Short mmCIF file of C-alpha atoms and ligand atoms in Angstrom, two decimals:
data_model
loop_
_atom_site.label_atom_id
_atom_site.label_comp_id
_atom_site.label_asym_id
_atom_site.label_seq_id
_atom_site.Cartn_x
_atom_site.Cartn_y
_atom_site.Cartn_z
CA MET S 699 48.48 -11.56 5.42
CA ASN S 700 46.88 -13.97 7.88
CA LYS S 701 43.54 -13.68 6.10
CA CYS S 702 45.18 -14.63 2.84
CA ILE S 703 46.68 -17.83 4.24
CA ILE S 704 43.38 -18.87 5.80
CA TYR S 705 41.72 -18.20 2.50
CA LYS S 706 44.21 -20.35 0.62
CA ILE S 707 43.94 -23.18 3.11
CA SER S 708 40.19 -23.19 2.89
CA ILE S 709 40.33 -23.33 -0.90
CA ILE S 710 42.72 -26.30 -0.76
CA LEU S 711 40.46 -28.00 1.79
CA CYS S 712 37.45 -27.47 -0.41
CA VAL S 713 39.19 -28.90 -3.45
CA VAL S 714 40.39 -31.93 -1.51
CA LEU S 715 36.97 -32.52 0.01
CA CYS S 716 35.22 -32.19 -3.30
CA PHE S 717 37.56 -34.55 -5.10
CA SER S 718 37.45 -37.15 -2.39
CA SER S 719 33.65 -37.09 -2.22
CA CYS S 720 33.19 -37.09 -6.01
CA LYS S 721 35.54 -39.96 -6.41
CA HIS S 722 33.65 -41.91 -3.81
CA HIS S 723 30.39 -41.54 -5.76
CA ASP S 724 31.96 -42.23 -9.13
CA GLU S 725 33.21 -45.56 -7.90
CA GLU S 726 29.91 -46.55 -6.43
CA TYR S 727 27.61 -45.69 -9.35
CA HIS S 728 28.09 -45.61 -13.08
CA SER S 729 25.38 -43.07 -13.68
CA VAL S 730 22.79 -40.91 -11.95
CA THR S 731 20.12 -43.42 -12.98
CA ASP S 732 22.07 -46.20 -11.26
CA LYS S 733 22.33 -44.09 -8.16
CA ILE S 734 18.61 -43.35 -8.09
CA LYS S 735 17.78 -47.02 -8.62
CA ALA S 736 20.15 -48.19 -5.89
CA GLU S 737 19.14 -45.62 -3.32
CA SER S 738 15.41 -46.10 -3.86
CA LYS S 739 15.64 -49.87 -3.54
CA ASP S 740 14.13 -49.87 -0.06
CA TYR S 741 11.53 -47.24 -0.88
CA HIS S 742 8.09 -48.76 -1.00
CA GLY S 743 6.13 -45.71 -1.96
CA THR S 744 4.29 -43.26 0.16
CA SER S 745 1.37 -43.80 2.46
CA ILE S 746 -0.35 -40.80 0.85
CA SER S 747 -2.89 -41.69 -1.82
CA SER S 748 -4.81 -39.65 -4.37
CA GLU S 749 -7.61 -42.22 -4.49
CA ALA S 750 -10.05 -40.01 -2.60
CA TYR S 751 -9.59 -37.21 -5.13
CA ILE S 752 -10.05 -39.24 -8.30
CA ASP S 753 -12.91 -41.28 -6.91
CA HIS S 754 -15.55 -39.19 -8.68
CA ILE S 755 -14.16 -39.71 -12.19
CA ASN S 756 -14.68 -42.81 -14.24
CA THR S 757 -11.18 -44.07 -15.09
CA ILE S 758 -9.72 -46.99 -16.98
CA GLU S 759 -6.29 -48.57 -16.54
CA VAL S 760 -3.80 -48.57 -19.41
CA THR S 761 -0.29 -49.97 -19.78
CA GLU S 762 1.86 -48.20 -22.36
CA ASN S 763 5.65 -48.50 -22.70
CA ASP S 764 5.48 -50.83 -19.65
CA ILE S 765 4.02 -48.06 -17.52
CA THR S 766 0.60 -48.61 -15.94
CA PHE S 767 -1.64 -45.69 -15.05
CA LEU S 768 -5.24 -44.46 -15.16
CA ILE S 769 -6.90 -42.26 -17.77
CA PRO S 770 -10.45 -40.89 -17.89
CA GLU S 771 -13.08 -42.99 -19.63
CA ARG S 772 -14.29 -41.26 -22.88
CA LYS S 773 -17.29 -43.04 -24.36
CA GLY S 774 -19.61 -41.78 -21.64
CA GLU S 775 -18.52 -38.22 -22.45
CA ILE S 776 -19.19 -38.29 -26.20
CA LYS S 777 -22.64 -36.88 -26.89
CA SER S 778 -23.30 -38.72 -30.15
CA TYR S 779 -22.09 -42.12 -28.88
CA SER S 780 -23.08 -44.77 -29.73
CA CYS S 781 -22.59 -43.82 -33.36
CA THR S 782 -24.32 -46.96 -34.64
CA GLU S 783 -27.64 -45.51 -33.51
CA CYS S 784 -27.52 -43.76 -36.90
CA HIS S 785 -24.58 -45.48 -38.58
CA SER S 786 -26.35 -48.77 -38.93
CA LYS S 787 -24.74 -49.39 -42.31
CA PRO S 788 -21.32 -48.68 -43.81
CA LEU S 789 -20.52 -45.03 -44.40
CA THR S 790 -20.06 -45.41 -48.17
CA GLN S 791 -23.64 -46.65 -48.36
CA MET S 792 -24.96 -43.81 -46.20
CA GLN S 793 -23.14 -41.19 -48.24
CA ASN S 794 -24.92 -42.39 -51.39
CA GLU S 795 -28.28 -41.81 -49.81
CA ASP S 796 -29.81 -38.38 -49.72
CA LEU S 797 -29.53 -37.86 -45.98
CA LYS S 798 -29.63 -34.60 -44.12
CA LYS S 799 -26.12 -33.32 -43.55
CA ALA S 800 -24.89 -34.40 -40.14
CA HIS S 801 -21.92 -33.24 -38.05
CA TRP S 802 -21.93 -29.81 -39.62
CA ASP S 803 -20.31 -28.54 -36.41
CA ILE S 804 -17.16 -30.60 -37.02
CA LYS S 805 -14.46 -28.88 -39.05
CA LEU S 806 -11.30 -30.81 -39.71
CA SER S 807 -8.26 -28.62 -39.26
CA HIS S 808 -5.50 -31.04 -38.38
CA ALA S 809 -3.19 -32.40 -41.08
CA ASP S 810 -3.71 -31.39 -44.72
CA LYS S 811 -6.31 -33.06 -46.98
CA MET S 812 -3.70 -35.27 -48.67
CA THR S 813 -2.82 -36.81 -45.31
CA MET S 814 -6.10 -37.05 -43.48
CA ASN S 815 -9.87 -37.24 -43.80
CA CYS S 816 -12.61 -38.52 -41.51
CA VAL S 817 -11.98 -42.19 -42.21
CA THR S 818 -8.26 -41.92 -41.48
CA CYS S 819 -9.37 -42.13 -37.86
CA HIS S 820 -12.99 -43.34 -37.94
CA ASN S 821 -13.96 -46.83 -38.97
CA GLY S 822 -16.42 -46.36 -41.85
CA ASN S 823 -17.66 -49.93 -41.48
CA ASP S 824 -18.20 -49.82 -37.72
CA MET S 825 -18.55 -46.25 -36.56
CA ASP S 826 -18.45 -47.23 -32.89
CA PHE S 827 -14.71 -47.69 -33.31
CA LEU S 828 -11.74 -45.64 -34.33
CA GLN S 829 -9.24 -47.29 -36.65
CA SER S 830 -5.50 -47.44 -37.09
CA LEU S 831 -3.75 -46.57 -40.36
CA THR S 832 -3.66 -50.28 -41.15
CA GLY S 833 -7.40 -50.67 -40.50
CA ASP S 834 -7.31 -52.22 -37.02
CA GLN S 835 -10.06 -51.28 -34.59
CA ILE S 836 -9.21 -48.86 -31.79
CA ASP S 837 -11.60 -48.33 -28.91
CA PHE S 838 -12.75 -44.74 -28.25
CA ASN S 839 -11.39 -45.19 -24.73
CA ALA S 840 -7.92 -45.87 -26.16
CA SER S 841 -7.75 -42.95 -28.59
CA HIS S 842 -4.18 -42.23 -27.41
CA LEU S 843 -3.18 -45.22 -29.57
CA LEU S 844 -4.61 -43.41 -32.58
CA CYS S 845 -2.53 -40.31 -31.89
CA SER S 846 0.60 -42.33 -31.06
CA GLN S 847 0.85 -43.52 -34.67
CA CYS S 848 1.85 -40.07 -35.88
CA HIS S 849 2.97 -38.32 -32.68
CA GLN S 850 5.40 -40.79 -31.14
CA LYS S 851 7.44 -38.16 -29.36
CA GLN S 852 4.52 -36.59 -27.47
CA PHE S 853 3.10 -40.06 -26.85
CA ASN S 854 6.31 -41.34 -25.27
CA ASP S 855 6.63 -38.17 -23.20
CA TRP S 856 3.02 -38.64 -22.11
CA THR S 857 3.55 -42.22 -20.91
CA GLY S 858 6.43 -40.96 -18.79
CA GLY S 859 4.36 -38.06 -17.50
CA ALA S 860 6.33 -35.30 -19.24
CA HIS S 861 3.59 -34.29 -21.72
CA GLY S 862 0.07 -33.69 -20.46
CA LYS S 863 -1.05 -33.38 -16.89
CA ARG S 864 -1.86 -35.43 -13.82
CA ILE S 865 -5.38 -35.35 -12.49
CA GLU S 866 -5.67 -33.95 -8.98
CA SER S 867 -2.59 -35.19 -7.21
CA TRP S 868 0.98 -36.45 -7.63
CA ALA S 869 0.42 -39.25 -5.14
CA PRO S 870 -0.26 -42.75 -6.44
CA PRO S 871 -2.32 -44.16 -8.05
CA ARG S 872 -1.30 -42.11 -11.08
CA ALA S 873 -4.22 -40.72 -13.10
CA SER S 874 -3.34 -38.67 -16.18
CA MET S 875 -5.41 -36.71 -18.65
CA THR S 876 -5.49 -38.32 -22.05
CA CYS S 877 -4.77 -36.58 -25.40
CA VAL S 878 -8.40 -35.77 -26.21
CA ASN S 879 -8.98 -34.19 -22.78
CA CYS S 880 -6.82 -31.32 -24.00
CA HIS S 881 -6.69 -31.58 -27.80
CA ASN S 882 -9.83 -31.65 -29.89
CA PRO S 883 -8.89 -34.42 -32.37
CA HIS S 884 -10.47 -32.42 -35.21
CA THR S 885 -8.71 -29.15 -34.42
CA PRO S 886 -5.87 -30.19 -32.11
CA GLY S 887 -3.89 -26.96 -32.08
CA PHE S 888 -4.37 -24.25 -29.47
CA GLU S 889 -4.92 -20.64 -30.35
CA SER S 890 -2.12 -18.48 -29.06
CA LYS S 891 -3.25 -16.04 -26.46
CA TRP S 892 -1.74 -13.24 -24.45
CA PRO S 893 -0.82 -13.90 -20.85
CA GLU S 894 -3.71 -12.81 -18.67
CA ARG S 895 -1.71 -10.03 -17.08
CA TYR S 896 -0.20 -8.68 -20.28
CA ASN S 897 -2.25 -5.60 -20.97
CA THR S 898 -1.60 -4.45 -24.54
CA GLN S 899 -3.77 -1.38 -24.00
CA LYS S 900 -1.54 -0.20 -21.14
CA ILE S 901 1.58 -0.73 -23.26
CA ASN S 902 0.14 1.54 -25.93
CA GLU S 903 -0.86 4.17 -23.36
CA ARG S 904 2.67 4.27 -21.94
CA LYS S 905 4.21 5.01 -25.32
C1 LIG X 719 -28.06 -38.63 -35.25
C2 LIG X 719 -27.48 -39.54 -36.21
C3 LIG X 719 -25.96 -39.70 -36.20
C4 LIG X 719 -25.17 -40.05 -35.12
C5 LIG X 719 -25.55 -40.33 -33.68
C6 LIG X 719 -23.81 -40.12 -35.65
N1 LIG X 719 -23.81 -39.83 -36.99
FE1 LIG X 719 -22.20 -39.72 -38.21
N2 LIG X 719 -23.34 -39.25 -39.80
C7 LIG X 719 -24.72 -39.19 -39.78
C8 LIG X 719 -25.22 -39.00 -41.13
C9 LIG X 719 -26.68 -38.88 -41.54
C10 LIG X 719 -24.07 -38.96 -41.98
C11 LIG X 719 -24.05 -38.81 -43.51
C12 LIG X 719 -24.28 -37.42 -43.96
C13 LIG X 719 -23.08 -36.59 -43.85
O1 LIG X 719 -22.04 -37.01 -44.33
O2 LIG X 719 -23.19 -35.52 -43.23
C14 LIG X 719 -22.93 -39.09 -41.11
C15 LIG X 719 -21.62 -39.05 -41.52
C16 LIG X 719 -20.52 -39.30 -40.75
C17 LIG X 719 -19.15 -39.28 -41.19
C18 LIG X 719 -18.67 -38.96 -42.59
C19 LIG X 719 -18.64 -37.47 -42.79
C20 LIG X 719 -18.07 -37.07 -44.13
O3 LIG X 719 -18.01 -35.86 -44.35
O4 LIG X 719 -17.67 -37.93 -44.91
C21 LIG X 719 -18.36 -39.62 -40.13
C22 LIG X 719 -16.85 -39.77 -40.10
C23 LIG X 719 -19.23 -39.82 -38.99
N3 LIG X 719 -20.54 -39.62 -39.40
C24 LIG X 719 -18.80 -40.19 -37.73
C25 LIG X 719 -19.64 -40.38 -36.67
C26 LIG X 719 -19.16 -40.81 -35.36
C27 LIG X 719 -17.72 -41.13 -35.02
C28 LIG X 719 -20.27 -40.88 -34.56
C29 LIG X 719 -20.31 -41.28 -33.11
C30 LIG X 719 -19.36 -40.69 -32.21
C31 LIG X 719 -21.41 -40.50 -35.34
N4 LIG X 719 -21.00 -40.22 -36.61
C32 LIG X 719 -22.71 -40.45 -34.86
C33 LIG X 719 -25.53 -39.30 -38.66
C34 LIG X 719 -25.10 -39.58 -37.37
C1 LIG X 720 -7.16 -37.44 -36.20
C2 LIG X 720 -8.22 -38.40 -36.11
C3 LIG X 720 -9.63 -37.96 -36.42
C4 LIG X 720 -10.11 -37.44 -37.60
C5 LIG X 720 -9.33 -37.14 -38.86
C6 LIG X 720 -11.52 -37.26 -37.41
N1 LIG X 720 -11.89 -37.64 -36.15
FE1 LIG X 720 -13.75 -37.55 -35.36
N2 LIG X 720 -13.00 -38.16 -33.55
C7 LIG X 720 -11.70 -38.58 -33.32
C8 LIG X 720 -11.58 -38.98 -31.94
C9 LIG X 720 -10.32 -39.50 -31.27
C10 LIG X 720 -12.84 -38.79 -31.35
C11 LIG X 720 -13.21 -39.02 -29.89
C12 LIG X 720 -12.91 -37.77 -29.10
C13 LIG X 720 -13.25 -37.86 -27.64
O1 LIG X 720 -12.90 -38.85 -26.99
O2 LIG X 720 -13.84 -36.91 -27.16
C14 LIG X 720 -13.71 -38.27 -32.39
C15 LIG X 720 -15.05 -37.96 -32.21
C16 LIG X 720 -15.93 -37.71 -33.25
C17 LIG X 720 -17.36 -37.55 -33.09
C18 LIG X 720 -18.11 -37.61 -31.79
C19 LIG X 720 -17.86 -36.39 -30.98
C20 LIG X 720 -18.76 -35.25 -31.26
O3 LIG X 720 -18.27 -34.11 -31.27
O4 LIG X 720 -19.95 -35.47 -31.47
C21 LIG X 720 -17.88 -37.35 -34.34
C22 LIG X 720 -19.33 -37.12 -34.69
C23 LIG X 720 -16.77 -37.33 -35.26
N3 LIG X 720 -15.61 -37.55 -34.57
C24 LIG X 720 -16.89 -37.13 -36.61
C25 LIG X 720 -15.83 -36.88 -37.47
C26 LIG X 720 -15.96 -36.39 -38.83
C27 LIG X 720 -17.27 -36.11 -39.51
C28 LIG X 720 -14.70 -36.26 -39.32
C29 LIG X 720 -14.27 -35.70 -40.66
C30 LIG X 720 -14.72 -34.36 -40.96
C31 LIG X 720 -13.76 -36.68 -38.26
N4 LIG X 720 -14.49 -37.03 -37.16
C32 LIG X 720 -12.38 -36.74 -38.37
C33 LIG X 720 -10.69 -38.59 -34.23
C34 LIG X 720 -10.75 -38.09 -35.51
C1 LIG X 721 -2.32 -39.95 -39.62
C2 LIG X 721 -1.42 -39.20 -38.77
C3 LIG X 721 -1.98 -38.42 -37.60
C4 LIG X 721 -2.81 -38.87 -36.59
C5 LIG X 721 -3.45 -40.24 -36.45
C6 LIG X 721 -2.92 -37.78 -35.65
N1 LIG X 721 -2.20 -36.70 -36.10
FE1 LIG X 721 -1.98 -34.91 -35.15
N2 LIG X 721 -0.98 -34.18 -36.77
C7 LIG X 721 -0.64 -34.90 -37.89
C8 LIG X 721 0.00 -34.02 -38.85
C9 LIG X 721 0.54 -34.43 -40.21
C10 LIG X 721 0.00 -32.73 -38.26
C11 LIG X 721 0.47 -31.43 -38.87
C12 LIG X 721 1.93 -31.35 -38.94
C13 LIG X 721 2.52 -31.03 -37.65
O1 LIG X 721 2.23 -29.96 -37.08
O2 LIG X 721 3.32 -31.84 -37.13
C14 LIG X 721 -0.58 -32.88 -36.93
C15 LIG X 721 -0.69 -31.87 -36.00
C16 LIG X 721 -1.10 -32.04 -34.68
C17 LIG X 721 -0.99 -31.06 -33.63
C18 LIG X 721 -0.38 -29.68 -33.76
C19 LIG X 721 -1.41 -28.74 -34.26
C20 LIG X 721 -0.92 -27.33 -34.33
O3 LIG X 721 -1.70 -26.52 -34.84
O4 LIG X 721 0.19 -27.02 -33.89
C21 LIG X 721 -1.51 -31.61 -32.51
C22 LIG X 721 -1.63 -30.96 -31.14
C23 LIG X 721 -1.95 -32.95 -32.86
N3 LIG X 721 -1.69 -33.18 -34.18
C24 LIG X 721 -2.55 -33.81 -31.97
C25 LIG X 721 -3.09 -35.05 -32.33
C26 LIG X 721 -3.92 -35.87 -31.47
C27 LIG X 721 -4.32 -35.50 -30.06
C28 LIG X 721 -4.22 -36.99 -32.16
C29 LIG X 721 -5.09 -38.15 -31.74
C30 LIG X 721 -6.50 -37.84 -31.46
C31 LIG X 721 -3.58 -36.89 -33.48
N4 LIG X 721 -2.94 -35.68 -33.53
C32 LIG X 721 -3.63 -37.86 -34.47
C33 LIG X 721 -0.84 -36.24 -38.08
C34 LIG X 721 -1.62 -37.05 -37.28
C1 LIG X 722 -2.95 -31.53 -20.13
C2 LIG X 722 -3.19 -31.24 -21.52
C3 LIG X 722 -2.49 -32.07 -22.61
C4 LIG X 722 -2.53 -33.43 -22.78
C5 LIG X 722 -3.20 -34.48 -21.89
C6 LIG X 722 -1.81 -33.69 -24.01
N1 LIG X 722 -1.35 -32.52 -24.54
FE1 LIG X 722 -0.38 -32.29 -26.31
N2 LIG X 722 -0.07 -30.33 -25.89
C7 LIG X 722 -0.59 -29.65 -24.83
C8 LIG X 722 -0.11 -28.28 -24.84
C9 LIG X 722 -0.44 -27.21 -23.82
C10 LIG X 722 0.73 -28.17 -25.99
C11 LIG X 722 1.49 -26.94 -26.45
C12 LIG X 722 0.66 -26.19 -27.41
C13 LIG X 722 1.41 -25.01 -28.00
O1 LIG X 722 2.61 -24.86 -27.77
O2 LIG X 722 0.74 -24.26 -28.71
C14 LIG X 722 0.70 -29.46 -26.65
C15 LIG X 722 1.34 -29.74 -27.85
C16 LIG X 722 1.18 -30.93 -28.57
C17 LIG X 722 1.63 -31.16 -29.92
C18 LIG X 722 2.28 -30.14 -30.82
C19 LIG X 722 3.71 -30.03 -30.48
C20 LIG X 722 4.38 -28.90 -31.18
O3 LIG X 722 5.57 -28.79 -30.92
O4 LIG X 722 3.75 -28.14 -31.93
C21 LIG X 722 1.30 -32.45 -30.25
C22 LIG X 722 1.57 -33.15 -31.57
C23 LIG X 722 0.65 -33.02 -29.09
N3 LIG X 722 0.58 -32.08 -28.09
C24 LIG X 722 0.17 -34.32 -29.03
C25 LIG X 722 -0.35 -34.90 -27.89
C26 LIG X 722 -0.65 -36.32 -27.77
C27 LIG X 722 -0.45 -37.34 -28.85
C28 LIG X 722 -1.14 -36.50 -26.50
C29 LIG X 722 -1.53 -37.81 -25.83
C30 LIG X 722 -0.56 -38.90 -25.89
C31 LIG X 722 -1.17 -35.20 -25.84
N4 LIG X 722 -0.68 -34.27 -26.71
C32 LIG X 722 -1.64 -34.96 -24.55
C33 LIG X 722 -1.45 -30.17 -23.88
C34 LIG X 722 -1.73 -31.50 -23.70
#
């Protein structure tokens, strides 16, 4: 009997407490975002820095969707750059000549042939640049802008840090891998693979 009363009282207390505290917050903030903004007003970041860990990689600063962060430099990583060492004239001209086939190792398996060929992304008149769908030059170091034309959702997620991956550490300054660090632009999909610890042989043996 006694236990039951105590139980009831505690439930009532809980309900009262909860309502009073919820109400308090509701009045103060319109949304969770408002609350985060207000309560982090006096937060000036952390004294921890990831600078020491990203020191060894060559990075460049980008600002996309009003967010500024670092991405790895690309041109130094591309074996056949600069392209104009061979592409000294427009591609259409080169293709008419009887040259040895180049880039035989590149297979395009991205969008279908109706949607995409080499010069959808590469600038046939100046091979040292990529190009947008409207023919504007895009630097090889900013290839994320090329991808963003058709993959807005992943691009926006990436600028916010939800798609892709940080390099080394969460601490500022933020350095993030760029699209081509993970996706080969010519064959951007990943092959599906079994989890490392999923042993199909064992499953069969157990049957
Ligand atoms: C060692 C010389 C050489 C270098 C360096 C080179 N190319 Fe080429 N590329 C060629 C030749 C030759 C052709 C024409 C023959 C062919 O189509 O295979 C060609 C053709 C192409 C084509 C057209 C392919 C097709 O099937 O229509 C593209 C696109 C291209 N190159 C892009 C590049 C880019 C981008 C770079 C730099 C990152 C580059 N190339 C660097 C020699 C080179
Ligand atoms: C979806 C856009 C896209 C298409 C289509 C495309 N490329 Fe590329 N290509 C890129 C990007 C972006 C890079 C730079 C990648 C990096 O930073 O590593 C690149 C790099 C290259 C390179 C230098 C890298 C290497 O492996 O030597 C060559 C050569 C090249 N492309 C040739 C071609 C040829 C030939 C075709 C057509 C068969 C083609 N590309 C189609 C986007 C594209
Ligand atoms: C001209 C438009 C266009 C551009 C530019 C483009 N893509 Fe795509 N991409 C497509 C289309 C179309 C598909 C196939 C349809 C789909 O899966 O959504 C595709 C598919 C993909 C896929 C899924 C592949 C799979 O097998 O599931 C990835 C990943 C991808 N693209 C990454 C990139 C990256 C990275 C870049 C920049 C280097 C890029 N794309 C540039 C149009 C584009
Ligand atoms: C750290 C590596 C990484 C980076 C950086 C990255 N991606 Fe991806 N992306 C992935 C993985 C992993 C998947 C999931 C592949 C799967 O499910 O098969 C993916 C999936 C995708 C897909 C296919 C989505 C679908 O539902 O099939 C597209 C398109 C894509 N990424 C575009 C981009 C673009 C554009 C950028 C740059 C703005 C980018 N990615 C940067 C790793 C990355």
